Amino acid sequence: MIFTVAIDGPAAAGKGTIARAIARELGFAHLDTGLLYRAVGLRELEGLDPVAAARELDPEGLEDPRLRQADVAQAASRVAAIPEVRAALLDFQKGFARRDGGAVLDGRDIGTVICPEAEAKLFVTASDEARAGRRFRELAAAGHDVSYEGTLAEVRARDARDSARDAAPLRAAGDAVVIDTSDLGIEEAVGAALAVVRERLGAR
Ligand code: DC
């Protein structure tokens, strides 16, 4: 069975949590495409050429805990604006999306560029403050030395860059269902997303 769930949206809106829950519930494979750009960003911080790093990337080796760091997120957002970096990561993502057994991908351009033919498209968003608050608590709980104001500025800078770039900018596909998670708990947000996906599954 080929069935793709495309989940896009700004940083820390809850895409990852929703994507993992849908994949678990339906037995689909999940790909956090942000990790691909974070892995390239990390190599760039280490002094490598980002285009070469993207071409050499092993998509199976995305376990490094440093990929979660705020400086790596910013580097990811920078290298993600380079068309050759995006091109190098395209085939892997397209193949993953159409693999047999169903796939959930979350990122910025899944419903618009990677898989415009996705059977279910969601655009998950939330207010800047709600997103920064969640990301701040996540990072602080993991022992990172961060402030709420710094996290808010980081999230806004990343969204501005991700939205303004020419290459596959962050935007909702015309046929995406928008879910605003500002005032939703995790269970409510997952429930709303699952309802959309189940409805599309049933319509086939
Ligand atoms: O989802 P994330 O926060 O891990 O993504 C990190 C950065 O990678 C994000 O700021 C922009 C870039 N990215 C992208 O350009 N396209 C994607 N499909 C996923 C992430």
GROMACS .gro file of C-alpha atoms and ligand atoms in nm:
model
  224
    1MET     CA    1   0.000   0.000   0.000
    2ILE     CA    2   0.130   0.345  -0.095
    3PHE     CA    3  -0.002   0.619   0.137
    4THR     CA    4   0.190   0.934   0.232
    5VAL     CA    5   0.111   1.164   0.523
    6ALA     CA    6   0.287   1.499   0.464
    7ILE     CA    7   0.323   1.719   0.773
    8ASP     CA    8   0.469   2.069   0.737
    9GLY     CA    9   0.488   2.373   0.961
   10PRO     CA   10   0.718   2.613   1.148
   11ALA     CA   11   0.970   2.515   1.416
   12ALA     CA   12   0.839   2.353   1.736
   13ALA     CA   13   0.472   2.350   1.633
   14GLY     CA   14   0.434   1.984   1.732
   15LYS     CA   15   0.495   1.825   1.389
   16GLY     CA   16   0.732   1.562   1.524
   17THR     CA   17   0.504   1.453   1.809
   18ILE     CA   18   0.207   1.427   1.573
   19ALA     CA   19   0.408   1.249   1.303
   20ARG     CA   20   0.542   0.987   1.545
   21ALA     CA   21   0.196   0.925   1.692
   22ILE     CA   22   0.037   0.880   1.348
   23ALA     CA   23   0.316   0.645   1.238
   24ARG     CA   24   0.281   0.439   1.556
   25GLU     CA   25  -0.097   0.425   1.535
   26LEU     CA   26  -0.110   0.322   1.168
   27GLY     CA   27   0.210   0.117   1.151
   28PHE     CA   28   0.366   0.356   0.897
   29ALA     CA   29   0.736   0.441   0.866
   30HIS     CA   30   0.834   0.790   0.990
   31LEU     CA   31   1.100   1.030   0.864
   32ASP     CA   32   1.188   1.353   1.049
   33THR     CA   33   1.331   1.537   0.747
   34GLY     CA   34   1.467   1.818   0.969
   35LEU     CA   35   1.728   1.570   1.091
   36LEU     CA   36   1.873   1.549   0.738
   37TYR     CA   37   1.931   1.927   0.733
   38ARG     CA   38   2.053   1.923   1.093
   39ALA     CA   39   2.311   1.655   1.003
   40VAL     CA   40   2.436   1.873   0.716
   41GLY     CA   41   2.433   2.180   0.947
   42LEU     CA   42   2.644   1.994   1.203
   43ARG     CA   43   2.902   1.903   0.935
   44GLU     CA   44   2.909   2.268   0.825
   45LEU     CA   45   2.979   2.378   1.185
   46GLU     CA   46   3.263   2.124   1.184
   47GLY     CA   47   3.409   2.301   0.879
   48LEU     CA   48   3.287   2.081   0.592
   49ASP     CA   49   3.139   2.210   0.270
   50PRO     CA   50   2.758   2.172   0.314
   51VAL     CA   51   2.694   2.060  -0.046
   52ALA     CA   52   2.957   1.785  -0.020
   53ALA     CA   53   2.822   1.691   0.324
   54ALA     CA   54   2.467   1.660   0.184
   55ARG     CA   55   2.589   1.444  -0.106
   56GLU     CA   56   2.778   1.212   0.131
   57LEU     CA   57   2.510   1.196   0.400
   58ASP     CA   58   2.407   0.855   0.532
   59PRO     CA   59   2.035   0.902   0.605
   60GLU     CA   60   2.039   0.592   0.827
   61GLY     CA   61   2.289   0.752   1.068
   62LEU     CA   62   2.092   1.039   1.224
   63GLU     CA   63   2.124   0.943   1.589
   64ASP     CA   64   2.381   1.202   1.709
   65PRO     CA   65   2.234   1.383   2.016
   66ARG     CA   66   2.412   1.704   1.903
   67LEU     CA   67   2.154   1.728   1.620
   68ARG     CA   68   1.907   1.863   1.882
   69GLN     CA   69   2.124   2.163   1.976
   70ALA     CA   70   2.004   2.519   1.903
   71ASP     CA   71   2.324   2.612   1.713
   72VAL     CA   72   2.277   2.307   1.490
   73ALA     CA   73   1.912   2.407   1.426
   74GLN     CA   74   2.029   2.750   1.305
   75ALA     CA   75   2.300   2.593   1.089
   76ALA     CA   76   2.037   2.354   0.947
   77SER     CA   77   1.814   2.648   0.854
   78ARG     CA   78   2.111   2.819   0.681
   79VAL     CA   79   2.226   2.518   0.477
   80ALA     CA   80   1.862   2.437   0.391
   81ALA     CA   81   1.851   2.758   0.183
   82ILE     CA   82   2.121   2.621  -0.054
   83PRO     CA   83   1.948   2.464  -0.359
   84GLU     CA   84   2.229   2.205  -0.413
   85VAL     CA   85   2.189   2.086  -0.053
   86ARG     CA   86   1.814   2.038  -0.102
   87ALA     CA   87   1.870   1.866  -0.438
   88ALA     CA   88   2.112   1.617  -0.281
   89LEU     CA   89   1.849   1.516  -0.021
   90LEU     CA   90   1.556   1.496  -0.263
   91ASP     CA   91   1.568   1.138  -0.396
   92PHE     CA   92   1.599   0.979  -0.053
   93GLN     CA   93   1.295   1.171   0.075
   94LYS     CA   94   1.085   1.104  -0.237
   95GLY     CA   95   1.166   0.732  -0.219
   96PHE     CA   96   1.083   0.723   0.152
   97ALA     CA   97   0.748   0.895   0.091
   98ARG     CA   98   0.634   0.637  -0.165
   99ARG     CA   99   0.773   0.327   0.009
  100ASP     CA  100   0.537   0.034   0.046
  101GLY     CA  101   0.343   0.016   0.373
  102GLY     CA  102   0.274   0.386   0.429
  103ALA     CA  103   0.497   0.676   0.535
  104VAL     CA  104   0.474   0.988   0.749
  105LEU     CA  105   0.723   1.268   0.674
  106ASP     CA  106   0.748   1.594   0.865
  107GLY     CA  107   0.934   1.906   0.753
  108ARG     CA  108   0.880   2.232   0.565
  109ASP     CA  109   0.827   2.131   0.201
  110ILE     CA  110   0.681   1.779   0.214
  111GLY     CA  111   0.334   1.863   0.079
  112THR     CA  112   0.465   2.122  -0.169
  113VAL     CA  113   0.790   1.973  -0.312
  114ILE     CA  114   0.880   1.626  -0.179
  115CYS     CA  115   0.538   1.467  -0.221
  116PRO     CA  116   0.274   1.695  -0.377
  117GLU     CA  117   0.071   1.377  -0.445
  118ALA     CA  118   0.053   1.288  -0.072
  119GLU     CA  119  -0.282   1.135   0.021
  120ALA     CA  120  -0.303   1.338   0.345
  121LYS     CA  121  -0.144   1.681   0.402
  122LEU     CA  122  -0.136   1.866   0.731
  123PHE     CA  123   0.006   2.208   0.812
  124VAL     CA  124   0.072   2.216   1.186
  125THR     CA  125   0.124   2.559   1.336
  126ALA     CA  126   0.099   2.754   1.665
  127SER     CA  127   0.168   3.104   1.798
  128ASP     CA  128   0.534   3.208   1.828
  129GLU     CA  129   0.500   3.220   2.207
  130ALA     CA  130   0.345   2.874   2.237
  131ARG     CA  131   0.615   2.723   2.016
  132ALA     CA  132   0.902   2.900   2.193
  133GLY     CA  133   0.762   2.799   2.533
  134ARG     CA  134   0.751   2.432   2.434
  135ARG     CA  135   1.096   2.432   2.277
  136PHE     CA  136   1.239   2.616   2.580
  137ARG     CA  137   1.095   2.361   2.826
  138GLU     CA  138   1.219   2.073   2.610
  139LEU     CA  139   1.574   2.209   2.589
  140ALA     CA  140   1.585   2.310   2.958
  141ALA     CA  141   1.462   1.964   3.063
  142ALA     CA  142   1.740   1.809   2.854
  143GLY     CA  143   1.993   2.015   3.050
  144HIS     CA  144   2.069   2.283   2.787
  145ASP     CA  145   2.158   2.631   2.912
  146VAL     CA  146   1.879   2.835   2.742
  147SER     CA  147   1.641   3.123   2.817
  148TYR     CA  148   1.279   3.168   2.701
  149GLU     CA  149   1.361   3.501   2.529
  150GLY     CA  150   1.660   3.348   2.353
  151THR     CA  151   1.451   3.054   2.238
  152LEU     CA  152   1.175   3.286   2.110
  153ALA     CA  153   1.430   3.486   1.911
  154GLU     CA  154   1.585   3.164   1.777
  155VAL     CA  155   1.250   3.023   1.665
  156ARG     CA  156   1.150   3.352   1.497
  157ALA     CA  157   1.483   3.386   1.317
  158ARG     CA  158   1.457   3.033   1.184
  159ASP     CA  159   1.097   3.073   1.065
  160ALA     CA  160   1.181   3.402   0.892
  161ARG     CA  161   1.473   3.240   0.708
  162ASP     CA  162   1.280   2.921   0.625
  163SER     CA  163   0.984   3.123   0.489
  164ALA     CA  164   1.181   3.385   0.294
  165ARG     CA  165   1.420   3.157   0.103
  166ASP     CA  166   1.373   3.096  -0.270
  167ALA     CA  167   1.434   2.720  -0.257
  168ALA     CA  168   1.126   2.532  -0.131
  169PRO     CA  169   1.017   2.792   0.129
  170LEU     CA  170   0.802   2.701   0.427
  171ARG     CA  171   0.439   2.733   0.323
  172ALA     CA  172   0.117   2.535   0.346
  173ALA     CA  173   0.016   2.338   0.038
  174GLY     CA  174  -0.315   2.464  -0.104
  175ASP     CA  175  -0.480   2.133  -0.014
  176ALA     CA  176  -0.332   2.098   0.337
  177VAL     CA  177  -0.554   2.088   0.645
  178VAL     CA  178  -0.429   2.350   0.895
  179ILE     CA  179  -0.409   2.246   1.262
  180ASP     CA  180  -0.328   2.523   1.512
  181THR     CA  181  -0.190   2.360   1.827
  182SER     CA  182  -0.155   2.683   2.035
  183ASP     CA  183  -0.439   2.585   2.266
  184LEU     CA  184  -0.435   2.209   2.218
  185GLY     CA  185  -0.282   1.944   2.442
  186ILE     CA  186  -0.080   1.665   2.282
  187GLU     CA  187  -0.372   1.422   2.279
  188GLU     CA  188  -0.609   1.673   2.122
  189ALA     CA  189  -0.358   1.770   1.855
  190VAL     CA  190  -0.281   1.407   1.772
  191GLY     CA  191  -0.655   1.329   1.769
  192ALA     CA  192  -0.729   1.611   1.524
  193ALA     CA  193  -0.447   1.498   1.293
  194LEU     CA  194  -0.544   1.131   1.311
  195ALA     CA  195  -0.904   1.216   1.225
  196VAL     CA  196  -0.791   1.383   0.900
  197VAL     CA  197  -0.562   1.091   0.807
  198ARG     CA  198  -0.823   0.824   0.887
  199GLU     CA  199  -1.080   1.009   0.679
  200ARG     CA  200  -0.839   1.009   0.381
  201LEU     CA  201  -0.756   0.642   0.437
  202GLY     CA  202  -1.125   0.556   0.441
  203ALA     CA  203  -1.189   0.752   0.123
  204ARG     CA  204  -0.960   0.519  -0.078
  205DC      O1  205   1.224   2.050   1.172
  205DC      P1  206   1.357   2.099   1.229
  205DC      O2  207   1.340   2.211   1.328
  205DC      O3  208   1.440   1.988   1.283
  205DC      O4  209   1.435   2.158   1.101
  205DC      C1  210   1.561   2.221   1.108
  205DC      C2  211   1.579   2.313   0.989
  205DC      O5  212   1.590   2.236   0.870
  205DC      C3  213   1.465   2.410   0.964
  205DC      O6  214   1.485   2.533   1.030
  205DC      C4  215   1.465   2.428   0.814
  205DC      C5  216   1.525   2.301   0.761
  205DC      N1  217   1.427   2.209   0.700
  205DC      C6  218   1.390   2.233   0.569
  205DC      O7  219   1.434   2.331   0.510
  205DC      N2  220   1.307   2.147   0.505
  205DC      C7  221   1.257   2.040   0.568
  205DC      N3  222   1.175   1.956   0.501
  205DC      C8  223   1.290   2.015   0.704
  205DC      C9  224   1.375   2.103   0.768
   0.00000   0.00000   0.00000
